[in-house]
Coordinates of C-alpha atoms in Angstrom, one line a residue:
Chain Y
X1 CA 0.1 0.0 0.1
X2 CA 2.8 2.5 1.2
X3 CA 4.7 1.3 -2.1
X4 CA 1.8 2.0 -4.5
X5 CA 1.4 5.7 -2.8
X6 CA 5.1 6.1 -3.0
X7 CA 5.4 5.0 -6.7
X8 CA 2.3 7.4 -7.5
X9 CA 3.9 10.3 -5.8
X10 CA 7.1 9.9 -7.8
X11 CA 5.4 9.7 -10.8
X12 CA 3.0 12.9 -10.5
X13 CA 6.2 14.8 -9.2
X14 CA 8.0 13.9 -12.6
X15 CA 4.7 15.0 -14.5
X16 CA 5.1 18.3 -12.6
X17 CA 8.5 19.0 -13.8
X18 CA 10.4 17.9 -11.1
X19 CA 14.2 16.3 -11.9
X20 CA 13.9 12.7 -11.2
X21 CA 16.8 12.7 -8.8
X22 CA 14.9 15.3 -6.7
X23 CA 11.7 13.4 -7.2
X24 CA 13.2 10.3 -5.9
X25 CA 14.7 12.0 -2.8
X26 CA 11.2 13.7 -1.9
X27 CA 9.5 10.3 -2.2
X28 CA 12.0 8.3 0.0
X29 CA 11.9 11.2 2.5
X30 CA 8.0 11.3 2.9
X31 CA 7.9 7.4 3.3
X32 CA 10.2 7.6 5.4
X33 CA 8.6 10.2 7.7
X34 CA 5.3 7.9 7.4
X35 CA 7.1 5.0 8.1
X36 CA 8.8 6.6 11.2
X37 CA 5.6 7.9 12.3
X38 CA 3.7 4.5 11.8
X39 CA 1.2 5.6 9.8
X40 CA 0.2 5.1 6.2
X41 CA 1.6 7.6 3.8
X42 CA -1.9 8.1 2.5
X43 CA -3.5 9.3 5.7
X44 CA -0.5 11.2 6.6
X45 CA -0.5 13.1 3.4
X46 CA -3.5 12.9 1.6
X47 CA -3.8 11.9 -1.9
X48 CA -0.4 11.5 -3.8
X49 CA -1.4 14.0 -6.5
X50 CA -2.4 16.7 -4.2
X51 CA 0.6 16.3 -2.1
X52 CA 3.0 15.9 -5.3
X53 CA 1.4 19.5 -6.4
X54 CA 2.1 20.9 -3.1
X55 CA 5.6 19.7 -3.3
X56 CA 6.4 20.9 -6.6
X57 CA 5.1 24.2 -6.1
X58 CA 7.1 24.6 -3.3
X59 CA 10.3 23.6 -5.3
X60 CA 9.3 26.1 -8.1
X61 CA 8.5 29.1 -5.9
X62 CA 12.0 28.3 -3.8
X63 CA 13.9 28.9 -7.2
X64 CA 12.0 32.3 -7.7
X65 CA 12.5 33.5 -4.1
X66 CA 16.3 32.6 -4.5
X67 CA 17.5 35.6 -6.6
X68 CA 15.2 38.3 -7.4
X69 CA 17.5 40.7 -9.5
X70 CA 16.5 44.5 -9.2
X71 CA 14.3 45.7 -11.8
X72 CA 15.2 47.9 -14.4
X73 CA 13.6 50.7 -16.0
X74 CA 14.6 50.4 -19.6
X75 CA 13.6 51.3 -22.8
X76 CA 10.3 51.5 -24.2
X77 CA 8.9 48.2 -25.7
X78 CA 5.6 49.4 -26.5
X79 CA 3.9 52.6 -27.3
X80 CA 0.6 53.4 -28.0
X81 CA -0.4 57.0 -28.9
X82 CA -4.3 57.6 -29.4
X83 CA -5.1 54.3 -31.0
X84 CA -8.5 53.8 -32.1
X85 CA -10.1 51.1 -34.0
X86 CA -13.3 51.3 -36.3
X87 CA -15.1 48.6 -37.9
X88 CA -17.3 50.1 -40.1
X89 CA -19.7 51.8 -38.0
X90 CA -18.7 50.3 -35.0
X91 CA -16.0 52.2 -32.9
X92 CA -14.1 49.2 -30.7
X93 CA -11.3 51.6 -29.1
X94 CA -11.3 55.2 -28.7
X95 CA -7.6 56.9 -27.8
X96 CA -5.6 54.0 -26.0
X97 CA -2.4 55.4 -24.8
X98 CA 0.3 53.3 -23.0
X99 CA 3.7 53.4 -22.6
X100 CA 5.2 50.0 -21.7
X101 CA 9.2 49.6 -20.7
X102 CA 11.4 46.6 -20.3
X103 CA 10.8 45.2 -17.1
X104 CA 7.3 46.1 -16.8
X105 CA 3.9 44.4 -16.7
X106 CA 0.5 45.8 -18.0
X107 CA -2.7 44.5 -17.5
X108 CA -5.5 45.3 -19.9
X109 CA -8.9 44.8 -18.2
X110 CA -12.6 45.3 -19.3
X111 CA -15.9 43.7 -19.9
X112 CA -16.6 41.1 -22.7
X113 CA -16.9 43.3 -25.8
X114 CA -14.8 46.3 -24.5
X115 CA -11.8 45.5 -27.1
X116 CA -9.4 44.0 -25.3
X117 CA -8.5 40.9 -27.8
X118 CA -8.5 43.7 -30.9
X119 CA -6.2 46.1 -28.8
X120 CA -3.5 42.9 -28.5
X121 CA -3.9 42.1 -32.1
X122 CA -2.8 45.7 -32.9
X123 CA 0.3 45.5 -30.7
X124 CA 1.2 42.3 -32.1
X125 CA 0.7 43.2 -35.8
X126 CA -2.5 41.4 -37.1
X127 CA -4.6 44.3 -37.4
X128 CA -3.9 47.9 -38.3
X129 CA -5.2 50.6 -36.2
X130 CA -7.7 52.6 -37.6
X131 CA -5.7 55.9 -36.5
X132 CA -3.0 56.6 -34.0
X133 CA 0.5 55.4 -33.6
X134 CA 2.0 52.0 -32.3
X135 CA 5.4 51.5 -31.8
X136 CA 7.1 48.4 -30.6
X137 CA 10.1 46.5 -30.5
X138 CA 10.8 43.7 -33.2
X139 CA 11.2 40.6 -31.1
X140 CA 7.8 39.8 -29.6
X141 CA 6.0 36.7 -28.4
X142 CA 2.5 36.4 -28.5
X143 CA -0.1 33.7 -27.0
X144 CA -3.9 34.3 -28.4
X145 CA -6.8 32.9 -26.4
X146 CA -8.0 30.7 -29.0
X147 CA -6.4 28.1 -31.2
X148 CA -3.0 29.3 -30.6
X149 CA -1.8 25.4 -30.8
X150 CA -2.0 23.2 -33.8
X151 CA -4.2 20.1 -32.8
X152 CA -2.3 17.2 -34.6
X153 CA 1.1 18.3 -33.6
X154 CA 3.2 17.3 -30.2
X155 CA 4.6 19.7 -28.1
X156 CA 8.1 19.1 -29.2
X157 CA 6.9 19.7 -32.8
X158 CA 5.8 23.2 -31.8
X159 CA 8.9 24.0 -29.9
X160 CA 11.0 23.1 -33.4
X161 CA 8.5 25.1 -35.6
X162 CA 8.5 27.8 -33.3
X163 CA 12.2 27.7 -32.6
X164 CA 12.7 27.6 -36.3
X165 CA 10.8 31.0 -37.0
X166 CA 13.6 32.5 -34.8
X167 CA 16.6 30.7 -36.1
X168 CA 16.8 28.4 -33.2
X169 CA 18.0 24.9 -33.9
X170 CA 16.2 21.9 -33.4
X171 CA 17.9 20.5 -30.3
X172 CA 18.0 24.0 -28.8
X173 CA 14.3 24.7 -29.1
X174 CA 13.2 21.3 -27.9
X175 CA 15.4 21.9 -24.8
X176 CA 14.4 25.6 -24.1
X177 CA 11.0 24.5 -24.5
X178 CA 11.0 21.7 -22.0
X179 CA 12.8 23.9 -19.5
X180 CA 10.2 26.7 -20.0
X181 CA 7.3 23.9 -19.5
X182 CA 8.7 22.9 -16.4
X183 CA 8.7 26.2 -15.1
X184 CA 5.1 26.0 -15.4
X185 CA 4.8 22.6 -13.7
X186 CA 4.8 20.6 -16.7
X187 CA 6.3 17.9 -18.4
X188 CA 5.5 17.4 -22.3
X189 CA 5.5 14.1 -23.1
X190 CA 6.6 12.7 -26.5
X191 CA 4.2 11.5 -29.0
X192 CA 0.8 13.3 -27.4
X193 CA -0.5 15.7 -29.8
X194 CA -1.9 18.9 -28.6
X195 CA -5.5 17.9 -28.9
X196 CA -5.2 15.1 -26.5
X197 CA -3.8 17.5 -24.1
X198 CA -6.2 18.8 -21.2
X199 CA -7.3 22.4 -21.9
X200 CA -4.9 23.6 -18.9
X201 CA -1.9 21.8 -20.3
X202 CA -2.4 22.9 -23.9
X203 CA -2.8 26.9 -22.4
X204 CA 0.6 25.9 -20.9
X205 CA 1.7 25.1 -24.3
X206 CA 0.3 28.2 -25.6
X207 CA 2.4 30.4 -23.1
X208 CA 5.6 28.7 -23.4
X209 CA 5.4 28.9 -27.2
X210 CA 5.1 32.9 -26.5
X211 CA 8.2 33.1 -24.6
X212 CA 10.3 30.2 -26.4
X213 CA 12.6 33.1 -28.7
X214 CA 13.2 35.1 -25.3
X215 CA 11.3 38.2 -26.7
X216 CA 11.5 41.6 -25.4
X217 CA 7.7 42.0 -25.5
X218 CA 5.2 39.2 -24.7
X219 CA 1.6 39.5 -25.4
X220 CA -1.1 37.1 -24.0
X221 CA -4.8 37.0 -24.4
X222 CA -6.4 35.5 -21.4
X223 CA -4.2 33.0 -21.3
X224 CA -5.3 31.0 -18.1
X225 CA -8.6 29.6 -19.3
X226 CA -8.9 26.0 -18.2
X227 CA -6.0 26.8 -15.2
X228 CA -6.6 25.3 -11.8
X229 CA -5.8 27.4 -9.0
X230 CA -2.1 26.3 -8.9
X231 CA -1.6 26.6 -12.4
X232 CA -3.1 30.4 -12.3
X233 CA -0.3 31.2 -9.4
X234 CA 2.1 29.6 -11.4
X235 CA 1.5 31.7 -14.6
X236 CA 1.6 34.8 -12.7
X237 CA 4.8 33.6 -11.0
X238 CA 6.1 33.1 -14.6
X239 CA 4.8 36.8 -15.7
X240 CA 6.9 38.4 -12.8
X241 CA 9.9 36.0 -13.6
X242 CA 9.7 37.6 -17.0
X243 CA 9.6 40.7 -15.6
X244 CA 12.5 40.1 -13.5
X245 CA 14.4 39.2 -16.7
X246 CA 13.7 42.5 -18.5
X247 CA 10.9 41.7 -20.7
X248 CA 7.8 43.8 -21.1
X249 CA 4.4 41.8 -20.7
X250 CA 1.0 42.8 -21.5
X251 CA -1.4 40.3 -20.2
X252 CA -5.2 40.9 -21.2
X253 CA -7.5 39.9 -18.6
X254 CA -10.8 40.1 -17.1
X255 CA -9.8 38.7 -13.7
X256 CA -9.1 41.3 -11.1
X257 CA -6.6 39.5 -8.8
X258 CA -2.9 40.4 -8.7
X259 CA -3.4 43.7 -10.1
X260 CA -1.7 45.3 -7.1
X261 CA 1.3 43.8 -8.4
X262 CA 1.3 45.2 -12.0
X263 CA 2.7 48.4 -13.1
X264 CA 0.1 49.8 -15.5
X265 CA -3.7 48.7 -15.6
X266 CA -5.3 49.9 -18.8
X267 CA -9.2 49.7 -18.3
X268 CA -11.1 49.6 -21.5
X269 CA -14.6 50.3 -21.4
X270 CA -17.0 49.4 -24.2
X271 CA -17.4 52.2 -26.5
X272 CA -20.8 53.7 -25.9
X273 CA -20.7 53.7 -22.1
X274 CA -18.9 56.7 -20.9
Chain R
X1 CA 16.3 25.9 -42.5
X2 CA 12.8 27.1 -41.8
X3 CA 11.2 25.6 -45.1
X4 CA 12.6 22.1 -44.5
X5 CA 11.4 22.2 -40.7
X6 CA 7.8 23.5 -42.0
X7 CA 8.0 20.7 -44.6
X8 CA 9.1 17.8 -42.5
X9 CA 6.5 18.8 -39.9
X10 CA 3.8 19.5 -42.2
X11 CA 4.3 15.8 -43.3
X12 CA 4.1 14.7 -39.5
X13 CA 0.6 16.3 -39.2
X14 CA -0.4 15.0 -42.5
X15 CA 0.3 11.5 -41.6
X16 CA -1.9 12.0 -38.4
X17 CA -4.9 12.7 -40.5
X18 CA -5.8 9.2 -40.9
X19 CA -9.1 9.3 -42.6
X20 CA -8.2 12.3 -45.2
X21 CA -5.0 9.9 -46.2
X22 CA -7.8 7.1 -46.7
X23 CA -9.7 9.1 -49.1
X24 CA -6.4 10.1 -50.8
X25 CA -5.2 6.8 -51.4
X26 CA -8.4 5.2 -52.0
X27 CA -11.1 6.9 -54.1
X28 CA -8.6 7.0 -56.9
X29 CA -8.3 3.3 -56.9
X30 CA -12.3 3.4 -56.7
X31 CA -12.2 5.2 -59.9
X32 CA -9.6 3.3 -61.5
X33 CA -11.3 0.1 -60.5
X34 CA -14.9 1.1 -61.5
X35 CA -13.8 1.7 -64.8
X36 CA -10.9 -0.8 -65.4
X37 CA -12.7 -2.5 -68.1
X38 CA -12.2 0.5 -70.4
X39 CA -8.7 0.9 -69.8
X40 CA -8.4 4.8 -71.4
X41 CA -11.3 5.7 -69.1
X42 CA -10.2 4.1 -66.2
X43 CA -6.7 5.7 -66.4
X44 CA -8.1 9.1 -66.9
X45 CA -10.7 8.7 -64.1
X46 CA -7.8 7.5 -62.1
X47 CA -5.7 10.5 -62.8
X48 CA -8.5 13.0 -61.9
X49 CA -9.0 11.0 -58.9
X50 CA -5.6 11.4 -57.4
X51 CA -5.4 15.3 -58.7
X52 CA -8.3 16.0 -56.9
X53 CA -7.2 14.0 -53.6
X54 CA -4.0 15.8 -53.5
X55 CA -5.6 19.1 -54.0
X56 CA -8.3 18.1 -50.9
X57 CA -5.5 17.3 -48.8
X58 CA -3.6 20.5 -49.5
X59 CA -6.8 22.3 -49.0
X60 CA -7.1 21.0 -45.8
X61 CA -3.8 21.4 -44.9
X62 CA -3.5 24.9 -45.7
X63 CA -6.9 25.8 -44.0
X64 CA -5.7 23.8 -41.0
X65 CA -2.7 25.7 -40.5
X66 CA -4.3 29.3 -40.8
X67 CA -4.1 30.2 -36.9
X68 CA -0.5 28.7 -36.5
X69 CA 0.9 30.5 -39.7
X70 CA -0.5 33.6 -38.6
X71 CA 0.9 33.4 -35.1
X72 CA 4.4 32.4 -36.8
X73 CA 4.3 35.3 -38.8
X74 CA 4.1 37.3 -36.3
X75 CA 7.1 36.2 -34.5
X76 CA 9.1 36.6 -37.7
X77 CA 8.7 33.4 -39.8
X78 CA 8.5 34.2 -43.4
X79 CA 5.3 33.4 -45.4
X80 CA 7.1 32.1 -48.3
X81 CA 9.0 29.5 -46.2
X82 CA 5.6 28.5 -44.4
X83 CA 4.0 28.2 -48.0
X84 CA 6.4 26.3 -49.9
X85 CA 7.3 24.1 -47.0
X86 CA 3.8 22.8 -46.9
X87 CA 3.9 22.5 -50.5
X88 CA 6.7 20.2 -50.7
X89 CA 5.3 18.0 -48.1
X90 CA 2.1 17.8 -49.9
X91 CA 4.0 17.3 -53.2
X92 CA 6.1 14.5 -51.4
X93 CA 2.7 12.9 -50.6
X94 CA 1.6 13.4 -53.9
X95 CA 4.5 12.1 -55.9
X96 CA 4.4 8.9 -53.5
X97 CA 0.7 7.9 -54.4
X98 CA 1.3 8.9 -57.9
X99 CA 4.3 6.2 -57.6
X100 CA 1.8 3.7 -56.3
X101 CA -0.8 4.1 -58.7
X102 CA 1.9 4.0 -61.6
X103 CA 3.0 0.3 -60.4
X104 CA -0.8 -0.7 -60.1
X105 CA -1.3 0.4 -63.7
X106 CA 1.9 -1.2 -65.0
X107 CA 0.9 -4.4 -63.4
X108 CA -2.6 -4.3 -64.6
X109 CA -2.8 -2.9 -67.9
X110 CA -1.1 -4.3 -71.2
X111 CA 0.4 -2.8 -74.4
X112 CA 0.1 0.7 -73.7
X113 CA 1.6 2.8 -76.4
X114 CA 3.6 5.1 -73.9
X115 CA 3.9 3.2 -70.5
X116 CA 6.1 6.1 -69.3
X117 CA 3.4 8.6 -70.3
X118 CA 1.4 7.4 -67.5
X119 CA 4.1 8.1 -65.2
X120 CA 4.6 11.5 -66.3
X121 CA 0.6 12.3 -66.5
X122 CA 0.2 11.1 -62.5
X123 CA 3.1 13.3 -61.5
X124 CA 2.1 16.2 -63.4
X125 CA -1.3 16.1 -61.6
X126 CA 0.0 15.8 -58.3
X127 CA 2.1 18.8 -58.8
X128 CA -1.1 20.9 -60.2
X129 CA -3.2 19.2 -57.3
X130 CA -1.1 20.4 -54.5
X131 CA -0.7 24.5 -55.5
X132 CA -4.3 24.2 -56.7
X133 CA -5.5 23.1 -53.2
X134 CA -3.6 26.1 -51.6
X135 CA -5.2 28.4 -54.1
X136 CA -8.8 27.4 -53.2
X137 CA -8.0 27.6 -49.5
X138 CA -7.1 31.1 -50.1
X139 CA -10.4 32.1 -51.8
X140 CA -12.7 29.7 -49.7
X141 CA -11.5 29.5 -46.3
X142 CA -13.6 26.6 -45.0
X143 CA -12.7 23.1 -45.4
X144 CA -16.2 21.6 -46.3
X145 CA -17.1 24.4 -48.6
X146 CA -13.5 24.1 -50.7
X147 CA -13.6 20.5 -50.7
X148 CA -17.2 21.0 -52.6
X149 CA -15.4 23.4 -54.8
X150 CA -12.8 21.3 -56.0
X151 CA -15.2 18.5 -56.4
X152 CA -17.0 20.9 -58.6
X153 CA -13.9 21.1 -60.8
X154 CA -12.9 17.6 -60.8
X155 CA -16.8 16.8 -62.0
X156 CA -16.4 19.6 -64.7
X157 CA -12.7 17.8 -65.4
X158 CA -14.3 14.7 -66.2
X159 CA -17.5 15.9 -68.4
X160 CA -16.6 18.8 -70.5
X161 CA -15.0 18.0 -73.9
X162 CA -11.2 18.6 -74.2
X163 CA -11.4 19.8 -77.6
X164 CA -13.6 22.8 -76.8
X165 CA -12.0 26.2 -76.1
X166 CA -13.0 26.6 -72.5
X167 CA -11.6 23.3 -71.4
X168 CA -8.3 24.5 -71.3
X169 CA -9.0 26.9 -68.7
X170 CA -9.5 23.5 -66.5
X171 CA -6.7 22.9 -64.6
X172 CA -6.1 19.4 -65.3
X173 CA -6.6 19.6 -68.8
X174 CA -3.1 18.7 -69.4
X175 CA -3.8 15.6 -67.6
X176 CA -6.3 14.6 -70.5
X177 CA -4.0 15.6 -73.2
X178 CA -1.0 13.6 -71.5
X179 CA -3.7 10.5 -70.9
X180 CA -4.4 10.7 -74.9
X181 CA -0.7 10.5 -75.4
X182 CA 0.1 7.6 -73.3
X183 CA -2.7 5.5 -74.0
X184 CA -4.4 6.3 -77.3
X185 CA -0.9 6.6 -79.0
X186 CA -1.9 10.4 -80.1
X187 CA 1.7 11.2 -80.5
X188 CA 4.3 14.1 -79.6
X189 CA 1.8 16.8 -80.3
X190 CA -0.5 15.9 -77.3
X191 CA 2.9 15.4 -75.1
X192 CA 4.1 18.8 -75.9
X193 CA 0.8 20.7 -75.4
X194 CA -0.1 18.8 -72.4
X195 CA 3.3 19.4 -71.1
X196 CA 3.3 23.3 -72.0
X197 CA -0.3 23.4 -70.1
X198 CA 1.1 21.8 -67.3
X199 CA 4.0 24.0 -67.1
X200 CA 1.6 27.2 -67.3
X201 CA -0.9 26.2 -65.2
X202 CA 1.6 24.6 -62.2
X203 CA 3.5 27.9 -62.4
X204 CA 0.3 29.9 -62.1
X205 CA -1.2 28.0 -59.4
X206 CA 2.0 28.2 -57.4
X207 CA 2.1 31.9 -57.9
X208 CA -1.2 32.9 -57.2
X209 CA -1.4 30.6 -54.1
X210 CA 2.2 32.1 -53.1
X211 CA 1.2 35.6 -53.5
X212 CA -1.9 35.5 -51.9
X213 CA -0.6 33.9 -49.1
X214 CA 2.1 36.1 -48.3
X215 CA -0.5 39.2 -48.8
X216 CA -2.6 37.6 -46.5
X217 CA 0.0 36.4 -43.8
X218 CA 2.1 39.6 -43.9
X219 CA 2.1 41.5 -40.5
X220 CA 1.4 44.9 -40.3
X221 CA 4.5 47.1 -40.1
X222 CA 4.9 48.1 -37.0
X223 CA 7.3 51.1 -36.5
X224 CA 10.2 50.4 -34.2
X225 CA 10.4 52.1 -30.6
X226 CA 12.5 55.5 -30.2
X227 CA 15.7 54.4 -28.7
X228 CA 16.8 57.3 -26.6
X229 CA 13.9 57.9 -24.2
X230 CA 14.2 59.6 -20.6
X231 CA 12.0 57.8 -18.1
X232 CA 10.6 61.4 -17.4
X233 CA 8.9 62.2 -20.6
X234 CA 6.5 59.4 -20.5
X235 CA 2.5 60.1 -20.8
X236 CA 0.1 57.6 -19.3
Chain H
X1 CA -9.7 22.1 2.3
X2 CA -9.7 23.9 5.7
X3 CA -12.2 22.9 7.7
X4 CA -12.7 26.0 9.6
X5 CA -11.4 29.6 9.6
X6 CA -8.9 29.3 12.2
X7 CA -7.1 26.4 10.0
X8 CA -7.0 28.9 7.2
X9 CA -5.7 31.6 9.5
X10 CA -3.0 29.0 10.7
X11 CA -2.0 28.6 6.8
X12 CA -0.7 32.1 6.6
X13 CA 1.3 32.0 9.6
X14 CA 2.5 28.6 9.4
X15 CA 5.8 29.5 8.6
X16 CA 6.2 32.0 11.3
X17 CA 5.2 29.4 13.9
X18 CA 7.3 26.5 12.8
X19 CA 10.5 28.7 12.9
X20 CA 9.8 29.9 16.2
X21 CA 9.1 26.4 17.3
X22 CA 12.6 25.5 15.9
X23 CA 14.3 28.6 17.6
X24 CA 13.3 26.8 20.7
X25 CA 14.5 23.7 20.1
X26 CA 15.2 21.6 17.3
X27 CA 12.9 18.7 16.3
X28 CA 11.0 16.6 14.0
X29 CA 7.6 16.9 11.9
X30 CA 5.5 15.0 14.3
X31 CA 7.0 16.7 17.2
X32 CA 6.2 20.0 15.5
X33 CA 2.6 19.0 15.1
X34 CA 2.4 17.7 18.8
X35 CA 3.5 21.2 19.9
X36 CA 1.2 23.1 17.8
X37 CA -1.6 20.9 19.2
X38 CA -0.6 21.4 22.7
X39 CA -1.0 25.1 22.6
X40 CA -4.6 25.0 21.1
X41 CA -4.1 24.4 17.3
X42 CA -6.0 21.8 15.4
X43 CA -3.9 19.0 14.2
X44 CA -1.8 20.3 11.1
X45 CA -2.2 17.7 8.0
X46 CA 1.2 16.0 6.6
X47 CA 0.4 17.5 3.4
X48 CA 0.5 21.1 4.9
X49 CA 3.1 20.7 7.2
X50 CA 6.0 19.1 5.2
X51 CA 5.8 21.2 2.1
X52 CA 6.0 24.1 4.8
X53 CA 9.3 22.5 6.2
X54 CA 10.4 22.1 2.7
X55 CA 9.8 25.6 1.6
X56 CA 11.9 26.7 4.7
X57 CA 14.5 24.4 3.7
X58 CA 14.9 25.6 0.5
X59 CA 14.7 29.0 1.5
X60 CA 18.0 28.4 3.5
X61 CA 16.1 29.0 6.9
X62 CA 16.3 25.6 8.3
X63 CA 18.8 22.5 7.5
X64 CA 17.8 19.1 8.1
X65 CA 19.6 15.9 9.6
X66 CA 18.5 12.2 9.9
X67 CA 18.8 10.9 13.1
X68 CA 18.3 7.1 14.5
X69 CA 15.3 7.5 16.8
X70 CA 14.4 5.6 20.0
X71 CA 11.7 3.7 18.6
X72 CA 11.9 2.7 14.9
X73 CA 13.5 4.2 11.5
X74 CA 15.5 7.3 11.1
X75 CA 13.7 10.5 11.4
X76 CA 14.3 13.9 9.9
X77 CA 15.1 16.7 12.2
X78 CA 14.9 20.1 11.4
X79 CA 16.9 22.8 12.8
X80 CA 17.4 26.8 12.4
X81 CA 20.3 28.3 10.4
X82 CA 21.6 31.5 11.3
X83 CA 19.8 33.0 8.5
X84 CA 16.8 31.4 10.1
X85 CA 17.1 32.8 13.1
X86 CA 17.9 36.0 11.9
X87 CA 14.7 35.8 9.7
X88 CA 12.4 34.8 12.9
X89 CA 13.6 37.8 14.7
X90 CA 12.3 40.0 11.6
X91 CA 9.3 38.2 11.3
X92 CA 8.1 38.3 15.0
X93 CA 8.9 41.9 15.0
X94 CA 6.5 42.5 12.2
X95 CA 3.9 39.9 13.7
X96 CA 3.7 42.0 17.2
X97 CA 3.0 45.0 15.2
X98 CA 0.2 43.2 13.2
X99 CA -1.2 41.8 16.2
X100 CA -1.3 45.0 17.7
X101 CA -3.2 46.6 14.8
X102 CA -5.6 43.6 15.0
X103 CA -6.2 44.0 18.5
X104 CA -6.9 47.6 18.0
X105 CA -9.6 47.0 15.1
X106 CA -10.9 43.5 16.2
X107 CA -11.1 43.5 20.3
X108 CA -11.8 47.4 21.1
X109 CA -15.5 47.4 19.3
X110 CA -16.2 44.4 21.3
X111 CA -15.2 46.3 24.5
X112 CA -17.0 49.3 23.1
X113 CA -20.3 47.4 22.6
X114 CA -20.0 46.0 26.0
X115 CA -20.0 49.6 27.5
X116 CA -23.3 50.2 25.9

């Protein structure tokens, strides 16, 4: 019984991105403590899956606390001046202004229909603004809200493809992709195509692809659909890790948590309401 | 290189679409077997079937990749590499299918005036089919409607009299001509007119498909950020 | 899921409690749980306690040592490091301030309404 629980714990730790050696150590320690107390590990720690999740998060967060570099207020990575967008007669965006520097996080919030995704598409260069100016750095990462991944490709194939677009060679791309995935608590398995991943894991792939090329500006459109609470926290940890690493991050969101840790909050109103 | 990566990954993706592949392989076979008693018709139907199947595979491949291609161009991928990478993978699948069917014809038919001509007509058909599918995907961006459009083209191809003037506008007219050369011993006139039509048609499909793809995918040019900026000069 | 609200509150202060208990004397997992139960907290589940101890270890605030126990298999003992001790003093100061503020808000109105 204890052995089964132990094996499950080990497996779940690996799945959560913990290195094999450390996962082995953590499992052995847990089993030893339970044995020393004369208690079944299941009743001492709870289900192996939840315990593995708690341990994995602790390990991940520890690397965050380890060395927070000082924030740099650097060059502007994105500048929006009086950006408006009109579709035929409907005005979607009205005079949006923003200066985002490297090492800053901006959250774009607003109710549905307030033009958040449109603004992001304008920043990414997918749509042209009707008026106003957009200036941004060249190296960007972009994670759309829907269908950002190819359902019939494996994570590794995604890494290769996106890596090739940024002149990374195959090995490098897959290795970087796997490391970034581990930071979100996910170990990509070979031969599992994206459509067979759970919604939350697919979104993690989406997020990893947006930063694969080490961009200066990362644009994310409500990327945590399907995330559980732990993943949501991990995601925001990742955002702040990007910030500490010197990138500028723009996150479109309708969730209002964590806004106090963000540098800019851009609130969009659906046009037609004042 | 980017193009080769796109080609190999597109190929992987195609192989995973089992049902589509099944159609690509089996539909022409059905066409061939149904008419096998009249050999020139059997080969004609087979070749148009192969062309249609590759074109439909190309349609599905390009339509399915649309979202991802947009995302890739945003981070700096070249639309040209994306288009041609996919086309190379499709051509590879097509040529493989053509090869298999050439083998089938060689085994099941006797006394064909120019057997090599059969190989030529099958290969040229798939080489038109791939960019044709891409072209349709750019005009009709949905899989079902695009497949119906290709079906209509194929039906026309089979029904229209090749001698008529309008027939030359159809993409696979060259296939018809080359069939005449290979099977009915029509001589080198058919061979040359068929090859020329093929070359022109393929060039046209590729150029239009590529051009339209580039236009569609080209990211909006965004001006670079001013380099020297004092942090105090910001507006919110 | 915490059974009641005091369980939730303890979650937030668990690290500080553990640091203070370990400042008093080094201990092993079960021992810490028992000491917390003695002063009136509900039993802290292993699934909460051990990740917290792991966190302290990763942050360099405690070090661990396996020791043969008098009854049965070896146990892992936790001990404060110098950094841990310094951090504990810091957080203890923060707690005292926090507690004063809480008392001012939470306890005073009760006294006021008692007067009315």
